[in-house]
Short mmCIF file of C-alpha atoms and ligand atoms in Angstrom, two decimals:
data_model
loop_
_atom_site.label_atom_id
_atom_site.label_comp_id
_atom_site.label_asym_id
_atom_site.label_seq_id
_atom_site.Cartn_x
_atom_site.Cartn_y
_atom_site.Cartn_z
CA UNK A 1 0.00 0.00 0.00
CA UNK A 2 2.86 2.47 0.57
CA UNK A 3 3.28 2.83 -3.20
CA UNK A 4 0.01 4.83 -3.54
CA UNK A 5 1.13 8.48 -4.37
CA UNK A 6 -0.67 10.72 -2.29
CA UNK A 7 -2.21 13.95 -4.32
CA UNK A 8 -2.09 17.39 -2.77
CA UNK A 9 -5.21 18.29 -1.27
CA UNK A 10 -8.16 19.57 -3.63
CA UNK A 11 -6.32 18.20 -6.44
CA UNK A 12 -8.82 15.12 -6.44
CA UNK A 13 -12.28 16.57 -5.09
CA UNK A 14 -15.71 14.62 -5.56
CA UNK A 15 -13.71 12.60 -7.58
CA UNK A 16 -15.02 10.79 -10.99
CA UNK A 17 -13.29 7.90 -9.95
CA UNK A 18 -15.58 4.55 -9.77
CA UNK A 19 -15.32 1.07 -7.88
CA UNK A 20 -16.79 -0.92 -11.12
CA UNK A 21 -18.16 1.45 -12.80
CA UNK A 22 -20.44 2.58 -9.71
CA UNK A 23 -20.07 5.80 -7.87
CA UNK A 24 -18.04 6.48 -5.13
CA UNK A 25 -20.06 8.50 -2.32
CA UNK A 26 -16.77 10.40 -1.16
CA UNK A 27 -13.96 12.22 -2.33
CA UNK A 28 -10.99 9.49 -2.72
CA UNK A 29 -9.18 9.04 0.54
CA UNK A 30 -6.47 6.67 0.10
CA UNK A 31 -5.29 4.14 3.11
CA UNK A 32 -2.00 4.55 3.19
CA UNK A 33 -0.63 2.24 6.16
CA UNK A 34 -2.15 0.08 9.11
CA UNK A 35 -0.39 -0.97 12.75
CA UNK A 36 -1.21 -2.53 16.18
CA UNK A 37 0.19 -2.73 19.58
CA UNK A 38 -0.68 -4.74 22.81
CA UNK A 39 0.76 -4.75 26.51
CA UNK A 40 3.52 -7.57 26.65
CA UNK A 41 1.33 -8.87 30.48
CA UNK A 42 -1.28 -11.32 29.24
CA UNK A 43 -4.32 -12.09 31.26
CA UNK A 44 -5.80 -15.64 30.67
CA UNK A 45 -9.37 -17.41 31.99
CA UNK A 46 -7.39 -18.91 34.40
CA UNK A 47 -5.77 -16.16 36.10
CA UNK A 48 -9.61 -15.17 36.38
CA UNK A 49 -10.76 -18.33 37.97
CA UNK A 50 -8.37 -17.14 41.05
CA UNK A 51 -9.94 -14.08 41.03
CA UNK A 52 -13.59 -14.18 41.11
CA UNK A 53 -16.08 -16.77 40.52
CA UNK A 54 -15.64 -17.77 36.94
CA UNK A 55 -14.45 -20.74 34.66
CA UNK A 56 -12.29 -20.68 31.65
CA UNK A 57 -15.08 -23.09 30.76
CA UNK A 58 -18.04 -20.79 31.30
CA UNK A 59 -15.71 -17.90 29.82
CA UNK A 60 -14.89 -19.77 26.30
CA UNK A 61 -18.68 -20.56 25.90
CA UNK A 62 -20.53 -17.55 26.47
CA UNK A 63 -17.63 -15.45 25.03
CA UNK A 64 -15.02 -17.21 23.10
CA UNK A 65 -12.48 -15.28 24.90
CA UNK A 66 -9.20 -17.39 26.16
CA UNK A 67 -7.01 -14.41 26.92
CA UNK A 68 -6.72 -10.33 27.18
CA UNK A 69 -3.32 -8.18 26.76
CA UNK A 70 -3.08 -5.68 30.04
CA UNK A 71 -1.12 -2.78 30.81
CA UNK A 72 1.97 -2.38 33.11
CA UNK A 73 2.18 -0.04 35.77
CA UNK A 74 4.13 2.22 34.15
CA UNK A 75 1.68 2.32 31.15
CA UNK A 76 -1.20 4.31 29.52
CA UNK A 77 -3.48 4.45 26.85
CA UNK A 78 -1.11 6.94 24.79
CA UNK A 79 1.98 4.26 24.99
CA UNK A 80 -0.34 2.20 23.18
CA UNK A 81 -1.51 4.66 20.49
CA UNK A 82 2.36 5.85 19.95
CA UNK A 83 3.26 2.42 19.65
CA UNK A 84 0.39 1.11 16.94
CA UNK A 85 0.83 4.93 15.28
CA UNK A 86 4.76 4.15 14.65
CA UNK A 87 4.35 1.11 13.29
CA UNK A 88 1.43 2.69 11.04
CA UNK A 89 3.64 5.04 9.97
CA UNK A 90 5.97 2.97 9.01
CA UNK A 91 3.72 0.91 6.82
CA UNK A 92 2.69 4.01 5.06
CA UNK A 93 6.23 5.15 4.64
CA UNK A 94 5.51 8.68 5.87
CA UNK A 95 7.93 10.42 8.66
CA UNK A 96 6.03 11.81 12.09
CA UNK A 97 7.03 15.07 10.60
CA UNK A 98 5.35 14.73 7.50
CA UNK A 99 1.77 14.31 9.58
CA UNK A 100 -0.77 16.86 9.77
CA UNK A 101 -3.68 15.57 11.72
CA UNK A 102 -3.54 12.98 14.34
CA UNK A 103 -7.25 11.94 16.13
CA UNK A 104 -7.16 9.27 18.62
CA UNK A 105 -10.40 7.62 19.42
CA UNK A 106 -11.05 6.46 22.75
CA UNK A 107 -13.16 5.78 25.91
CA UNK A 108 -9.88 5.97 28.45
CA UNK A 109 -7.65 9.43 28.13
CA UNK A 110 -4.72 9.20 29.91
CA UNK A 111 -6.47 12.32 32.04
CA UNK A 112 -9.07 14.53 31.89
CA UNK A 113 -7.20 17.54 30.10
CA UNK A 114 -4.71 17.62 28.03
CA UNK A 115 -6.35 15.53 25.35
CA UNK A 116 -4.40 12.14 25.42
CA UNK A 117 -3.23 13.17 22.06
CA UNK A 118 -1.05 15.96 22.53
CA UNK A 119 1.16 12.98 24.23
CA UNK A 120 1.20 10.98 21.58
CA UNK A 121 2.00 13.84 19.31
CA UNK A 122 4.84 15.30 21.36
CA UNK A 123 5.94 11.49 21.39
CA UNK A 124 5.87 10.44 18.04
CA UNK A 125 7.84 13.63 16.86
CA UNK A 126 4.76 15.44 15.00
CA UNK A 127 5.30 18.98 15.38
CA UNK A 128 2.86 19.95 12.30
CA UNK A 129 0.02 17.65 13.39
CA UNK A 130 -3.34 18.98 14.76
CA UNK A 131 -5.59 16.73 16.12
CA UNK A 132 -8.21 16.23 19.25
CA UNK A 133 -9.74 13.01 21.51
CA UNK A 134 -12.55 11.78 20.67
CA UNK A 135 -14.67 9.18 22.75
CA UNK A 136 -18.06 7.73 20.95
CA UNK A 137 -16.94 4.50 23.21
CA UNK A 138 -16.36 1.58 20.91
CA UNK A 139 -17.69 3.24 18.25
CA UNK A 140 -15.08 5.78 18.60
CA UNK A 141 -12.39 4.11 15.33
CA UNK A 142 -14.93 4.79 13.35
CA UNK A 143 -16.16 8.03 13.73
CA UNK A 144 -12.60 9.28 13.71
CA UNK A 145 -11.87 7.67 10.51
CA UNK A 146 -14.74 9.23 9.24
CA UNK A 147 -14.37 12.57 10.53
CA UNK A 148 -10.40 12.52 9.30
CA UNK A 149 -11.57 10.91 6.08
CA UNK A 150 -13.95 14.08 5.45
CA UNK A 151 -10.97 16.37 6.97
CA UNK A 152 -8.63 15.33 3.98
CA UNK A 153 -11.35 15.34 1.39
CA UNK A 154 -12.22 19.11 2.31
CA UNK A 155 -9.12 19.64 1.68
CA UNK A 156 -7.66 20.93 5.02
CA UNK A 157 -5.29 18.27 5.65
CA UNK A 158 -3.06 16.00 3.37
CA UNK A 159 -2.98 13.11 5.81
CA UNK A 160 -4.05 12.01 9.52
CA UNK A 161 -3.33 9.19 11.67
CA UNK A 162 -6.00 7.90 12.83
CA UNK A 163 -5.74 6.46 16.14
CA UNK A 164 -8.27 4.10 18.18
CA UNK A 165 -6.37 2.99 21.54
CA UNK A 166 -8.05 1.79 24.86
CA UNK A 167 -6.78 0.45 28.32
CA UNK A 168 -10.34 -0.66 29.60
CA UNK A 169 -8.94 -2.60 32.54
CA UNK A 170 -8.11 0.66 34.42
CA UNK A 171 -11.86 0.97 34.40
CA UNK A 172 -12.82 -2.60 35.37
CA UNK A 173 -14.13 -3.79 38.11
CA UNK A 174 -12.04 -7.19 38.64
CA UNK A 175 -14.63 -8.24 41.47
CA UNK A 176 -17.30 -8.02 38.69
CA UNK A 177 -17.26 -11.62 37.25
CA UNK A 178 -20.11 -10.19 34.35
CA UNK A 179 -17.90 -7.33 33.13
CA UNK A 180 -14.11 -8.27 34.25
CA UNK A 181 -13.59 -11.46 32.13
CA UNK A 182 -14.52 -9.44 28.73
CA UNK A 183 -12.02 -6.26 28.64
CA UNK A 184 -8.60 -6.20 27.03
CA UNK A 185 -6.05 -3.09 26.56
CA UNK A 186 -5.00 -2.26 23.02
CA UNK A 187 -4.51 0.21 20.15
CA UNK A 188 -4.95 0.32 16.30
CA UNK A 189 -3.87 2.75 13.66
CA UNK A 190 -4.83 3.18 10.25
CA UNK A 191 -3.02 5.92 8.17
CA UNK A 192 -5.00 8.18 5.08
CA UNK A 193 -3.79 10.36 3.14
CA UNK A 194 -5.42 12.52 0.12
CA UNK A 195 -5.64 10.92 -3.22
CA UNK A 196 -6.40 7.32 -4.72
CA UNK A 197 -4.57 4.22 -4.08
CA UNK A 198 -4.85 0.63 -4.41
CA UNK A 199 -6.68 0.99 -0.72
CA UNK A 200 -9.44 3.78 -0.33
CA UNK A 201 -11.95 5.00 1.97
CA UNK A 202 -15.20 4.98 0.47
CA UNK A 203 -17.73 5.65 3.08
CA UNK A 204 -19.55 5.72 6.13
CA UNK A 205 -22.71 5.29 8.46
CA UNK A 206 -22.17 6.14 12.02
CA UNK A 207 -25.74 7.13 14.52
CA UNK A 208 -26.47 7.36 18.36
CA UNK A 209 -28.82 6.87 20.07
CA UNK A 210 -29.00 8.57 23.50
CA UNK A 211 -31.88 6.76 25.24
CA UNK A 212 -29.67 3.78 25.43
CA UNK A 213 -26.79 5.66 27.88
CA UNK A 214 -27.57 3.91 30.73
CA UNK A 215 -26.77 0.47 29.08
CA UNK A 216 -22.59 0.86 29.09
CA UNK A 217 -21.64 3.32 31.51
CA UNK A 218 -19.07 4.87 34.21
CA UNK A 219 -21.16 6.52 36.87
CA UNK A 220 -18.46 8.56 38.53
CA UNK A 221 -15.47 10.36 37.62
CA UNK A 222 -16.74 13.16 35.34
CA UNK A 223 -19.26 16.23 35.77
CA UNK A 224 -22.22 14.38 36.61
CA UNK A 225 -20.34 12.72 40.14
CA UNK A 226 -16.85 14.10 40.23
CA UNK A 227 -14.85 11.49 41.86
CA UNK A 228 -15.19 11.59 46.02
CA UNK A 229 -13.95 9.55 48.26
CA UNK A 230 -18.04 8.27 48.48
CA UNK A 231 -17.75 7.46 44.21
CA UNK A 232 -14.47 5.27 45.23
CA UNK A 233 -15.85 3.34 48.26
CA UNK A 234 -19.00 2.41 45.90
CA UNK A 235 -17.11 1.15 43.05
CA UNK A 236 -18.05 4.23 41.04
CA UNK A 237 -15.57 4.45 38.75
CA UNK A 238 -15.62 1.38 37.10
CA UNK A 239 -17.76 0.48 33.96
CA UNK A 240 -21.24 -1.14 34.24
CA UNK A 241 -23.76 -2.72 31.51
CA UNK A 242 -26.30 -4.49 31.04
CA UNK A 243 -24.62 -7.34 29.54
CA UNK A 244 -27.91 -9.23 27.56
CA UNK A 245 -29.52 -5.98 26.08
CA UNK A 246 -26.19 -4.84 24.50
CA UNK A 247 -25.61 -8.50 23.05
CA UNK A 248 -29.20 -7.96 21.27
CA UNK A 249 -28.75 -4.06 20.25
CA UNK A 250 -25.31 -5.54 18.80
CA UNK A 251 -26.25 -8.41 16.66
CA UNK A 252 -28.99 -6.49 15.82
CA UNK A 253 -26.88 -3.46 14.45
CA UNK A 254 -24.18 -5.26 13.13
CA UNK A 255 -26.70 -6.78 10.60
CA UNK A 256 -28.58 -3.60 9.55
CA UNK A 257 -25.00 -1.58 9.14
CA UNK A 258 -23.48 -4.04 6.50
CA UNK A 259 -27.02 -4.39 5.12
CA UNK A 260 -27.47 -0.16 4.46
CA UNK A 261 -23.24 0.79 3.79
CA UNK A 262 -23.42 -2.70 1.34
CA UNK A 263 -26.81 -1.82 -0.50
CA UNK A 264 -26.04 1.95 -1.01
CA UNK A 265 -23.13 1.62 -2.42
CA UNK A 266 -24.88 -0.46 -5.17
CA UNK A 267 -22.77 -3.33 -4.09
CA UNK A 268 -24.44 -6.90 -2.92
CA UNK A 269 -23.12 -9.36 0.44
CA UNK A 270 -21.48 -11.13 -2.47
CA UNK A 271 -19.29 -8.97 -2.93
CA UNK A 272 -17.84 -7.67 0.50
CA UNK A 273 -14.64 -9.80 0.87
CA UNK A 274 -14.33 -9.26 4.42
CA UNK A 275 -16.05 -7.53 7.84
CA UNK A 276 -13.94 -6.49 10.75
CA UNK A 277 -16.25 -5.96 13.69
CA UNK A 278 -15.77 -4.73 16.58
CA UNK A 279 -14.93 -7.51 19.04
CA UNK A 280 -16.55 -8.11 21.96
CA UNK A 281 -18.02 -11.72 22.35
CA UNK A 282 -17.51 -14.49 19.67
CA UNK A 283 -21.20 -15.20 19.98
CA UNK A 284 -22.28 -11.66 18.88
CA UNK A 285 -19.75 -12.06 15.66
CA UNK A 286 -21.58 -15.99 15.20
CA UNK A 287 -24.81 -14.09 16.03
CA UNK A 288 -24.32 -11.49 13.18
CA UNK A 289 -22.68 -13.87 10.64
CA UNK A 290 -25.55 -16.47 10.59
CA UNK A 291 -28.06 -13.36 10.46
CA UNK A 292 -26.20 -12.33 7.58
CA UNK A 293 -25.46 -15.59 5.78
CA UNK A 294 -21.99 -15.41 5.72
CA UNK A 295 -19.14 -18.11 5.95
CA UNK A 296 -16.65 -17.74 8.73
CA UNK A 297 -13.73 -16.78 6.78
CA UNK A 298 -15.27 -13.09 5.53
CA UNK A 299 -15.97 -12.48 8.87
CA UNK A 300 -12.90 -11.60 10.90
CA UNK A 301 -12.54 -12.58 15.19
CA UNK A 302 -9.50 -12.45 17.33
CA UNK A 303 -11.37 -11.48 20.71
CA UNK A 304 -10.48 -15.07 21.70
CA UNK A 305 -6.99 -13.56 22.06
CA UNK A 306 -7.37 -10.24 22.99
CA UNK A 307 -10.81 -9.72 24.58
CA UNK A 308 -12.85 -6.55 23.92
CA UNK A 309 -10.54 -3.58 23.48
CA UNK A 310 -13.00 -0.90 22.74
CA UNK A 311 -11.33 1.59 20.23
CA UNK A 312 -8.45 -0.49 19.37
CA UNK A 313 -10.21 -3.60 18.56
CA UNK A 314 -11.54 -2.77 15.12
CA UNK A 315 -7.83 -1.38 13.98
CA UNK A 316 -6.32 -4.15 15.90
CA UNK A 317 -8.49 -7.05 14.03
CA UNK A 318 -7.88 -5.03 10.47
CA UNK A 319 -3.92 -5.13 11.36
CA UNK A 320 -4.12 -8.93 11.98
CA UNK A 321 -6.50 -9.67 8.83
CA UNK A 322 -3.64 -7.66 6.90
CA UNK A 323 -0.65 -9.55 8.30
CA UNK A 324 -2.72 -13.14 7.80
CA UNK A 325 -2.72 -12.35 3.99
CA UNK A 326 -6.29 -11.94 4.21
CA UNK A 327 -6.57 -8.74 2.44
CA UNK A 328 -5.29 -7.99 -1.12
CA UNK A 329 -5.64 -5.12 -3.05
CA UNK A 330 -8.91 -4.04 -4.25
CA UNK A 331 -10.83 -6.16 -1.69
CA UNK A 332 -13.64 -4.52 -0.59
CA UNK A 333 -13.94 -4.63 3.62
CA UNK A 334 -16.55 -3.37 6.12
CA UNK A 335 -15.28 -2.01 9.58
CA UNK A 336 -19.03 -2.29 11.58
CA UNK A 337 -18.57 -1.06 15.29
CA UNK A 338 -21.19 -0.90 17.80
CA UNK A 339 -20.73 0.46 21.49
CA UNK A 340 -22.12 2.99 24.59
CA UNK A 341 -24.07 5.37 24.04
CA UNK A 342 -25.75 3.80 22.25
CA UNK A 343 -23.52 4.15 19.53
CA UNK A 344 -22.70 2.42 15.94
CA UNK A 345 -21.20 3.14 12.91
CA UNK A 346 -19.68 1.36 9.79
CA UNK A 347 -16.84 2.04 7.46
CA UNK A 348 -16.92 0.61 3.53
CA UNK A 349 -12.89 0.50 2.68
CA UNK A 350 -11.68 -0.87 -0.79
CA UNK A 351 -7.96 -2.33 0.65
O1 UT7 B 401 -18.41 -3.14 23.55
C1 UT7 B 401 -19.67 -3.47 24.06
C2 UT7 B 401 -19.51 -3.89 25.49
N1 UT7 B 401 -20.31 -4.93 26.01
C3 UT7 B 401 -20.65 -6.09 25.40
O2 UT7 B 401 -20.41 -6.33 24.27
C4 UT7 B 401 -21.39 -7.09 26.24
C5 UT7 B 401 -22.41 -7.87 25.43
N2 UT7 B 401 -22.97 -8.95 26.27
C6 UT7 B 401 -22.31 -10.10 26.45
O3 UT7 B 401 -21.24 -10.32 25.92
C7 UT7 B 401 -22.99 -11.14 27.31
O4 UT7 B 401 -24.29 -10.70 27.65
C8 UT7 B 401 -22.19 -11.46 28.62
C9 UT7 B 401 -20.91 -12.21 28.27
C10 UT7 B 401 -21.86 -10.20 29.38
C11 UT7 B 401 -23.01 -12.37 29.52
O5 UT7 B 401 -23.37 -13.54 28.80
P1 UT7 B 401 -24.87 -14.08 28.82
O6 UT7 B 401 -24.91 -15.33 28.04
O7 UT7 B 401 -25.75 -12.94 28.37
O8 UT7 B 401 -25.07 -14.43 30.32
P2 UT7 B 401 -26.15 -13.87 31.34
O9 UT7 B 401 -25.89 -12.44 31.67
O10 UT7 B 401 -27.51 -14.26 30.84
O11 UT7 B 401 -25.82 -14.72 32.63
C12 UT7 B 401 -26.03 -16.14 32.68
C13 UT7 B 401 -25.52 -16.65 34.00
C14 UT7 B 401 -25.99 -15.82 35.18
O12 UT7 B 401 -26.27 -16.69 36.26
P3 UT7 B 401 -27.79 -17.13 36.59
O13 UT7 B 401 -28.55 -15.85 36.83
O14 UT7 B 401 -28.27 -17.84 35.35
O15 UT7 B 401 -27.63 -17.99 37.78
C15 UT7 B 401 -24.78 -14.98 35.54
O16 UT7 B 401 -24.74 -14.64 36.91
O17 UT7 B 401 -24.10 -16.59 34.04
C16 UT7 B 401 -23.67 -15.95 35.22
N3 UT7 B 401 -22.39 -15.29 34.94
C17 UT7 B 401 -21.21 -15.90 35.07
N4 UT7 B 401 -20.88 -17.13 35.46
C18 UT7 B 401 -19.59 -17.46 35.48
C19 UT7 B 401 -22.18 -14.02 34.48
N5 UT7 B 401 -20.87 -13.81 34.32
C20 UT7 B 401 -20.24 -14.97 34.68
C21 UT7 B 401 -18.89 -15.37 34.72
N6 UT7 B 401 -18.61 -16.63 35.13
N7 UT7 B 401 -17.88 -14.56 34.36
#
């Protein structure tokens, strides 16, 4: 992918260009380069079993997960977005230098204020880079790739890096056996860059829907109930759910998404090579792939491996489909996220 020559900005608007003969929705937005990065500590079922009342047994079943990647001490989300953004970079064969728009997607900053980016922009060595947070909770990859997608094709920026990077257990409760043996830490990248390529962004679907907040949530910490020591002492700052009505809004959405970004691009099922979902239980991505008739191999799952890592996972599973050799130029993929809020949003990508 690091061939594609990147075009200066406006020199390609509303482009003519066609995917078969049918009409792009978007300017042409080229992928230029794609990395991961997870903790070295790995946290398996049984390292659970010791510490609340679980079994890698009930575990596998009702979420296909054998093990999650966790931060050290000495780590935080932005060490994994630096890390996944480097090797991103590299892939694309641009410089930090060269960048001019970094967003980072995700549900755990590093702290309140600065945005967790400014750290990964000092660290990366990206001096002409703008860029902001931006948390629609696992959604979040998405909308960022959308929003820097529609930054380059307005022709304010000739690249970003787009970032999705999460360390969820500093937010888990590990005496909650419902919510403790599903979270993993992580980051993704994804590099674009104005212009056409052998990989392009072609477009997007992303919605809320607000009457569903109380489904994933952290009570305590923010505006609402700054932290106290009160928030602490009642586990406060830790995330909840209601684990069975986000495994129905989720199959659910998946379905609909890759249904509505397949048919309005005047494409059919047939032709979608692969989906990356967002991972967060094996049996929603079975759920979803039966709904939509699919065979297991175009729909891509590593949460057995790395549990549900919010932002990252998305970038993360696209990373691994890329290194597997399951993606070959001019494939045409569907990133399809789903999250709290409620939130959900899908990406059409021609690799
Ligand atoms: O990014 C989005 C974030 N969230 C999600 O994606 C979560 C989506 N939901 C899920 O993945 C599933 O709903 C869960 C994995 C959270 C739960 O699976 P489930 O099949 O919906 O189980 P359940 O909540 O219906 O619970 C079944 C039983 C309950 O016991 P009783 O009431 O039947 O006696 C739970 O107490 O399983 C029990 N249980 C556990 N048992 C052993 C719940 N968690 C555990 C556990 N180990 N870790």
């Amino acid at each position: 992918m690091k061939e594609t020559p990147a075009k200066k900005p406006g020199e390609d608007p509303a482009s003519e260009a066609s995917l078969d003969g049918k009409p792009y929705r978007s300017p042409v937005v080229a992928v230029l380069g794609v990395g991961s990065y997870t903790p070295e500590r790995v946290l398996n079922n049984e390292d659970l079993e010791r510490m609340v009342d679980t079994s890698d047994e009930w575990i596998v079943t009702r979420t296909g997960i054998r093990e999650r990647h966790i931060i050290s001490e000495e780590q935080a989300t932005s060490d994994l977005g630096i890390e996944a953004g480097k090797r991103a970079l590299a892939q694309a064969g641009l410089s930090a230098g060269e960048l001019e728009l970094i967003l980072l997607a995700t549900a755990t900053p590093d702290q309140i204020t600065p945005a967790t980016v400014c750290h990964i922009q000092r660290e990366l060595g990206a001096p002409r880079a703008a860029g902001f947070d931006m948390n629609a909770a696992c959604t979040g990859f998405v909308n960022a790739l959308m929003t820097g997608h529609q930054l380059i094709a307005g022709g304010g920026f000739a690249n970003a890096l787009i970032i999705g990077a999460d360390a969820l257990s500093t937010i888990t409760d590990y005496e909650d056996r419902e919510s403790c043996v599903l979270f993993g830490d992580g980051a993704g990248a994804l590099v674009i860059g104005a212009g056409d390529g052998p990989g392009v962004v072609m477009d997007h679907i992303v919605g809320m829907d607000g009457t569903g907040a109380e489904m994933i949530r952290v009570n305590a910490g923010g505006s609402r109930q700054p932290a106290s020591h009160e928030t602490i002492e009642r586990r406060e700052h830790f995330l909840r759910m209601d684990g069975r009505k986000v495994f129905r809004f989720a199959v659910a959405k998946i379905c609909e998404l890759v249904e509505e970004v397949t048919t309005r691009n005047g494409l059919s099922l047939d032709d979608i090579d692969l989906i990356v979902p967002h991972q967060a239980n094996l049996r929603i991505l079975e759920a979803a792939r039966r709904g939509l008739g699919l065979d297991a191999d175009r729909v891509m799952a590593n949460v057995d491996r790395y549990g549900n890592t919010s932002n990252a996972s998305i970038p993360l599973a696209l990373d691994e489909a890329a290194r597997e050799g399951r993606l070959q130029p001019g494939m045409l993929v569907i990133l399809v996220a789903f999250g709290g809020g409620l939130t959900w949003g899908a990406t059409l990508l021609r690799w």
